[in-house]
Short mmCIF file of C-alpha atoms in Angstrom, two decimals:
data_model
loop_
_atom_site.label_atom_id
_atom_site.label_comp_id
_atom_site.label_asym_id
_atom_site.label_seq_id
_atom_site.Cartn_x
_atom_site.Cartn_y
_atom_site.Cartn_z
CA MET A 1 22.26 2.75 30.82
CA ILE A 2 24.71 2.52 27.92
CA THR A 3 26.53 5.80 27.26
CA HIS A 4 27.58 6.64 23.72
CA LYS A 5 29.27 10.03 23.41
CA SER A 6 32.24 8.51 21.60
CA TYR A 7 33.60 5.18 20.39
CA SER A 8 35.82 4.77 23.46
CA GLN A 9 32.92 5.52 25.81
CA LEU A 10 30.52 3.25 23.94
CA THR A 11 32.97 0.35 24.07
CA SER A 12 33.89 0.83 27.73
CA VAL A 13 33.96 -2.14 30.10
CA GLU A 14 30.90 -0.76 31.92
CA ASN A 15 28.89 -0.62 28.70
CA LEU A 16 29.98 -4.12 27.69
CA PHE A 17 28.73 -5.51 30.99
CA GLN A 18 25.49 -3.58 30.51
CA ALA A 19 25.12 -5.01 26.98
CA TRP A 20 25.75 -8.49 28.40
CA SER A 21 23.05 -7.98 31.05
CA GLU A 22 20.54 -7.02 28.37
CA PHE A 23 21.58 -9.80 26.03
CA LYS A 24 21.35 -12.65 28.55
CA VAL A 25 17.69 -12.04 29.51
CA GLY A 26 15.76 -15.22 28.74
CA LYS A 27 18.86 -16.99 27.41
CA ARG A 28 20.59 -18.27 30.55
CA LYS A 29 19.74 -21.94 29.83
CA ARG A 30 21.29 -21.95 26.36
CA LYS A 31 24.54 -23.86 26.05
CA ASP A 32 26.52 -21.18 24.18
CA VAL A 33 25.44 -18.52 26.68
CA GLN A 34 26.40 -20.73 29.65
CA GLU A 35 29.82 -21.41 28.11
CA PHE A 36 30.45 -17.69 27.60
CA GLU A 37 29.31 -16.91 31.15
CA ARG A 38 31.69 -19.45 32.75
CA ASN A 39 34.55 -17.09 31.93
CA LEU A 40 32.49 -13.94 31.67
CA GLU A 41 35.03 -11.39 32.84
CA ASP A 42 37.83 -12.85 30.69
CA ASN A 43 35.53 -12.93 27.66
CA LEU A 44 34.28 -9.37 28.08
CA PHE A 45 37.74 -7.96 28.79
CA ASP A 46 39.01 -9.82 25.72
CA LEU A 47 36.21 -8.28 23.67
CA ARG A 48 36.99 -4.86 25.14
CA PHE A 49 40.66 -5.28 24.11
CA LYS A 50 39.67 -6.18 20.53
CA LEU A 51 37.36 -3.19 20.30
CA LYS A 52 39.90 -0.83 21.85
CA THR A 53 42.70 -1.95 19.54
CA LYS A 54 40.30 -2.10 16.57
CA THR A 55 41.13 -5.76 15.94
CA TYR A 56 37.57 -7.01 16.49
CA ARG A 57 36.25 -9.05 13.58
CA HIS A 58 32.72 -10.34 13.37
CA GLY A 59 32.53 -14.15 13.23
CA ASN A 60 30.52 -16.50 11.05
CA TYR A 61 26.82 -17.27 11.45
CA PHE A 62 25.00 -20.49 12.31
CA ALA A 63 22.06 -20.85 9.93
CA PHE A 64 18.79 -22.65 10.58
CA TYR A 65 15.10 -22.49 9.67
CA VAL A 66 12.09 -21.63 11.84
CA HIS A 67 8.39 -21.76 11.04
CA ASP A 68 6.41 -18.84 12.52
CA PRO A 69 4.18 -19.78 10.62
CA LYS A 70 5.99 -19.37 7.31
CA GLN A 71 9.50 -20.70 6.91
CA ARG A 72 12.24 -18.20 7.71
CA HIS A 73 15.99 -18.58 7.28
CA ILE A 74 17.60 -17.38 10.52
CA HIS A 75 21.29 -16.60 10.95
CA LYS A 76 22.62 -16.69 14.51
CA ALA A 77 25.88 -14.99 15.47
CA SER A 78 28.23 -16.01 18.29
CA VAL A 79 27.58 -14.79 21.85
CA GLN A 80 30.50 -12.35 21.60
CA ASP A 81 29.09 -10.85 18.41
CA ARG A 82 25.59 -10.63 19.86
CA VAL A 83 26.95 -8.64 22.83
CA VAL A 84 28.35 -6.19 20.27
CA HIS A 85 24.95 -6.15 18.55
CA HIS A 86 23.29 -5.12 21.83
CA LEU A 87 25.87 -2.40 22.32
CA LEU A 88 25.25 -0.98 18.85
CA TYR A 89 21.49 -1.43 18.99
CA GLN A 90 21.14 0.75 22.09
CA TYR A 91 23.43 3.36 20.58
CA LEU A 92 21.55 3.49 17.27
CA TYR A 93 18.09 3.36 18.83
CA THR A 94 18.82 6.37 21.05
CA LEU A 95 20.36 8.25 18.14
CA PHE A 96 17.75 7.56 15.44
CA ASP A 97 14.39 6.76 17.03
CA SER A 98 13.30 10.36 17.55
CA SER A 99 13.70 10.97 13.79
CA PHE A 100 11.33 8.14 12.83
CA THR A 101 7.74 8.90 11.84
CA PHE A 102 5.09 8.32 14.48
CA ASP A 103 3.33 5.53 12.58
CA SER A 104 6.30 3.18 12.31
CA TYR A 105 5.45 0.37 14.73
CA SER A 106 8.11 -2.34 14.41
CA CYS A 107 10.69 -2.85 17.19
CA ARG A 108 10.11 0.46 18.96
CA LEU A 109 9.33 1.26 22.58
CA GLU A 110 5.63 1.96 23.22
CA LYS A 111 4.79 0.66 19.73
CA GLY A 112 4.39 -2.94 18.49
CA THR A 113 1.61 -4.88 16.75
CA HIS A 114 -1.15 -4.11 19.25
CA LYS A 115 -0.53 -0.37 19.21
CA GLY A 116 -0.41 -0.58 15.41
CA ILE A 117 -3.78 -2.30 15.25
CA LEU A 118 -5.36 0.28 17.57
CA ARG A 119 -3.94 3.05 15.40
CA LEU A 120 -5.30 1.35 12.28
CA GLU A 121 -8.73 1.03 13.89
CA ASN A 122 -8.63 4.75 14.73
CA PHE A 123 -7.61 5.66 11.15
CA LEU A 124 -10.34 3.46 9.63
CA ARG A 125 -12.97 5.08 11.82
CA LYS A 126 -11.85 8.55 10.74
CA VAL A 127 -11.58 7.79 7.02
CA SER A 128 -14.96 6.00 6.97
CA ARG A 129 -16.53 8.89 8.94
CA ASN A 130 -17.45 6.68 11.85
CA TYR A 131 -18.27 3.68 9.63
CA THR A 132 -20.79 5.60 7.53
CA GLY A 133 -18.79 6.24 4.36
CA SER A 134 -16.44 4.62 1.88
CA CYS A 135 -12.97 3.52 2.99
CA TRP A 136 -10.34 1.60 1.02
CA ALA A 137 -7.01 0.15 2.14
CA LEU A 138 -3.93 -0.43 0.01
CA LYS A 139 -1.64 -3.01 1.57
CA LEU A 140 1.90 -3.32 0.20
CA ASP A 141 4.85 -5.57 0.90
CA ILE A 142 8.49 -5.41 -0.19
CA ARG A 143 9.95 -8.36 -2.04
CA LYS A 144 12.63 -10.10 0.08
CA PHE A 145 13.32 -6.96 2.09
CA PHE A 146 16.01 -8.21 4.49
CA ALA A 147 17.91 -9.99 1.71
CA ASN A 148 17.96 -6.86 -0.46
CA VAL A 149 19.00 -4.09 1.94
CA ASP A 150 21.93 -2.42 0.19
CA HIS A 151 25.03 -2.09 2.40
CA ASP A 152 26.31 1.11 0.78
CA ILE A 153 22.95 2.87 1.06
CA LEU A 154 22.62 1.79 4.69
CA MET A 155 26.09 3.13 5.51
CA GLU A 156 25.26 6.47 3.88
CA LEU A 157 22.12 6.73 6.01
CA LEU A 158 24.17 6.02 9.14
CA LYS A 159 26.70 8.69 8.19
CA ARG A 160 23.98 11.34 8.26
CA LYS A 161 23.98 11.17 12.06
CA ILE A 162 27.36 9.60 12.87
CA ASN A 163 30.72 11.21 12.13
CA ASP A 164 32.88 9.12 14.47
CA LYS A 165 35.13 7.12 12.12
CA ASP A 166 35.72 4.33 14.61
CA LEU A 167 31.99 3.85 15.20
CA LEU A 168 31.36 3.81 11.46
CA ARG A 169 34.12 1.24 11.01
CA LEU A 170 32.54 -1.00 13.66
CA LEU A 171 29.09 -0.63 12.09
CA LYS A 172 30.52 -1.50 8.69
CA GLU A 173 32.19 -4.58 10.20
CA VAL A 174 28.81 -5.80 11.48
CA ILE A 175 26.93 -4.93 8.28
CA ASP A 176 29.50 -6.55 6.00
CA SER A 177 29.65 -9.68 8.18
CA PHE A 178 26.67 -10.83 6.12
CA PRO A 179 27.33 -11.15 2.38
CA GLN A 180 24.05 -9.68 1.11
CA GLY A 181 21.32 -7.75 2.87
CA ILE A 182 20.90 -7.99 6.63
CA PRO A 183 20.34 -11.26 8.50
CA LEU A 184 17.10 -12.30 10.17
CA GLY A 185 18.27 -13.04 13.69
CA ASN A 186 20.55 -10.05 14.35
CA LEU A 187 19.24 -7.52 16.86
CA THR A 188 20.96 -4.82 14.82
CA SER A 189 18.88 -5.81 11.77
CA GLN A 190 15.79 -4.45 13.54
CA ILE A 191 17.17 -0.94 13.91
CA PHE A 192 18.88 -1.09 10.49
CA ALA A 193 15.49 -1.94 8.95
CA ASN A 194 13.84 1.07 10.61
CA ILE A 195 16.65 3.41 9.55
CA TYR A 196 16.41 2.12 5.98
CA MET A 197 12.61 2.16 5.75
CA ASN A 198 12.36 5.59 7.39
CA GLU A 199 13.30 6.92 3.96
CA LEU A 200 10.12 5.40 2.54
CA ASP A 201 8.08 6.71 5.50
CA ARG A 202 9.31 10.24 4.89
CA PHE A 203 8.63 9.99 1.15
CA ILE A 204 5.05 8.82 1.68
CA LYS A 205 4.29 11.26 4.49
CA HIS A 206 6.10 14.38 3.25
CA LYS A 207 6.38 14.03 -0.54
CA LEU A 208 3.15 12.21 -1.32
CA LYS A 209 1.38 13.98 1.59
CA ILE A 210 -0.34 10.78 2.76
CA LYS A 211 -2.02 11.21 6.14
CA TYR A 212 -3.32 7.71 6.85
CA TYR A 213 -0.25 5.48 6.59
CA ILE A 214 1.06 2.75 8.91
CA ARG A 215 4.18 0.61 8.59
CA TYR A 216 5.39 -2.44 10.47
CA ALA A 217 8.80 -3.69 9.22
CA ASP A 218 8.34 -4.18 5.45
CA ASP A 219 4.51 -4.32 5.51
CA PHE A 220 2.65 -1.05 5.10
CA LEU A 221 -0.87 0.20 4.63
CA ILE A 222 -2.40 3.37 3.13
CA LEU A 223 -6.04 4.38 3.59
CA SER A 224 -8.31 6.59 1.50
CA ILE A 225 -11.96 7.14 0.67
CA ASN A 226 -11.00 6.85 -3.01
CA LYS A 227 -9.93 3.56 -4.60
CA ASN A 228 -8.43 5.27 -7.66
CA ASN A 229 -6.26 7.53 -5.50
CA LEU A 230 -4.73 4.46 -3.86
CA GLN A 231 -4.14 2.75 -7.20
CA SER A 232 -2.30 5.84 -8.43
CA LEU A 233 0.19 5.57 -5.54
CA ILE A 234 1.52 2.13 -6.46
CA LYS A 235 3.84 3.27 -9.28
CA PRO A 236 5.45 6.25 -7.49
CA VAL A 237 6.04 4.17 -4.35
CA ASP A 238 7.62 1.36 -6.37
CA LYS A 239 9.72 3.85 -8.33
CA PHE A 240 11.02 5.45 -5.14
CA LEU A 241 11.90 2.04 -3.67
CA GLN A 242 13.80 1.00 -6.78
CA GLU A 243 15.65 4.27 -7.38
CA LYS A 244 16.47 5.29 -3.80
CA LEU A 245 16.64 2.03 -1.83
CA LYS A 246 17.20 -0.67 -4.48
CA LEU A 247 14.06 -2.46 -3.32
CA GLU A 248 10.80 -3.30 -5.07
CA LEU A 249 7.20 -4.06 -4.21
CA HIS A 250 6.18 -7.69 -4.15
CA PRO A 251 3.85 -7.86 -7.20
CA LYS A 252 1.76 -10.66 -5.68
CA LYS A 253 1.23 -8.81 -2.40
CA ILE A 254 -0.36 -5.63 -3.68
CA ILE A 255 -3.80 -5.80 -2.06
CA LEU A 256 -6.56 -3.21 -2.46
CA LYS A 257 -9.65 -3.88 -0.32
CA ARG A 258 -12.73 -2.13 0.92
CA PHE A 259 -12.86 -1.71 4.69
CA ASP A 260 -16.10 -3.65 5.14
CA TRP A 261 -14.46 -6.68 3.48
CA GLY A 262 -12.02 -6.83 6.38
CA ILE A 263 -8.45 -5.51 6.49
CA ASP A 264 -5.85 -8.22 7.20
CA PHE A 265 -2.92 -6.57 9.00
CA LEU A 266 -0.50 -7.51 11.80
CA GLY A 267 -2.16 -10.84 12.46
CA TYR A 268 -5.73 -9.54 12.84
CA ILE A 269 -8.75 -8.86 10.62
CA VAL A 270 -10.10 -5.35 11.22
CA LEU A 271 -13.78 -4.77 10.37
CA PRO A 272 -16.19 -1.93 11.20
CA GLN A 273 -16.53 -2.11 15.01
CA TYR A 274 -14.72 -5.48 15.21
CA ILE A 275 -11.19 -6.83 15.41
CA LEU A 276 -11.00 -10.57 14.81
CA PRO A 277 -8.15 -13.10 14.94
CA ARG A 278 -7.11 -14.48 11.56
CA THR A 279 -8.60 -17.88 10.69
CA LYS A 280 -5.13 -19.26 9.93
CA THR A 281 -3.88 -18.05 13.30
CA LYS A 282 -6.79 -19.70 15.14
CA LYS A 283 -6.11 -23.04 13.44
CA ARG A 284 -2.39 -22.80 14.17
CA MET A 285 -3.08 -21.83 17.78
CA PHE A 286 -5.18 -24.95 18.45
CA ARG A 287 -2.68 -27.18 16.67
CA LYS A 288 0.29 -25.78 18.61
CA LEU A 289 -1.45 -26.06 21.97
CA LYS A 290 -2.29 -29.70 21.29
CA GLU A 291 1.35 -30.37 20.38
CA LYS A 292 2.66 -28.68 23.54
CA LEU A 293 0.09 -30.09 25.96
CA GLU A 294 2.71 -32.10 27.88
CA SER A 295 5.55 -29.66 27.27
CA GLU A 296 7.14 -27.38 29.89
CA ASN A 297 6.55 -24.51 27.44
CA PHE A 298 2.81 -25.15 27.32
CA ASN A 299 1.79 -22.48 29.84
CA GLN A 300 4.00 -19.88 28.20
CA SER A 301 2.40 -20.60 24.81
CA LEU A 302 -1.08 -20.56 26.36
CA GLN A 303 -0.53 -17.14 27.95
CA SER A 304 0.91 -15.82 24.68
CA TYR A 305 -2.20 -16.84 22.74
CA ILE A 306 -4.54 -15.47 25.43
CA GLY A 307 -2.63 -12.19 25.17
CA TYR A 308 -3.03 -12.21 21.38
CA LEU A 309 -6.80 -12.82 21.67
CA SER A 310 -7.21 -10.10 24.32
CA HIS A 311 -6.72 -7.50 21.56
CA ALA A 312 -9.55 -8.93 19.46
CA ASN A 313 -13.29 -9.47 19.84
CA ALA A 314 -12.77 -13.12 20.76
CA TYR A 315 -14.11 -13.65 24.28
CA ASN A 316 -15.55 -17.12 23.66
CA LEU A 317 -12.42 -18.36 21.91
CA SER A 318 -10.16 -16.91 24.62
CA ASN A 319 -12.28 -18.54 27.34
CA LYS A 320 -12.16 -21.85 25.48
CA ILE A 321 -8.39 -22.04 25.37
CA ALA A 322 -7.99 -20.55 28.86
CA THR A 323 -9.96 -23.49 30.25
CA GLN A 324 -7.97 -25.84 28.00
CA ARG A 325 -11.01 -26.91 26.00
CA PHE A 326 -9.18 -27.04 22.68
CA GLN A 327 -8.65 -30.76 22.24
#
């Protein structure tokens, strides 16, 4: 376990080795990780010296695109920098997670997409009075969230719980290593996003007094029996985002739907008494499995998709791909 009572304790040799152990999981075959590991002790002691003498400087990023399914611009830091990210992530998670609202489901222990969908199903059942009454869902999305996280606002939020100047200096070094926003690809970006968006969570839950609200990263959903009540929330939410966080709602992703039309959230379509996989996801799943049929990653992908389908009412589809009848 990484200890974090002070900067010197957080950046101890023991904690650096612990951060390395957590970082390397699933990455041992990657060339940059293998190169770092060849001289592991020298590299970690060198990093420890830089941190101790406060001469550590975050390096540049390697940029590339992934499609999952939409195109995303990923920025990958060096192995040394990613060890620091793991160190800081554990520190920040332990410090901040207990202050997050219950219904924030992104990158948190005992949360995730499947827990979020189960929570949504529970909320929909309550609001619709066991599927007998009216229920509407307002789904909102923030325009280019990661690219628009403001560094100064993020630092002020960190200072609310951290008064160690050396820790704040290290956090600022990591945050300012990216020219604008926070990079997709950094582990620290996950906890930074939750710290930043917790301000919105608290506004919606405590100021607007919204009971049925769920957020995953920059996607969030509000439920009500009244369509007009949901429409009236759009302006105050957008105003708060702009004034307090320098963010704004994506105007083309403001979706207001009745429950019995199907609520599209976290990769599933939730209907009264049913959870179904998205049509786009099903098509992509079959296409990817065909592409990877002869690949060494095929079984891993297969199990991943079976796991995805296990959380939906999709027995026949799951059985079809489990028996490899998808060609």
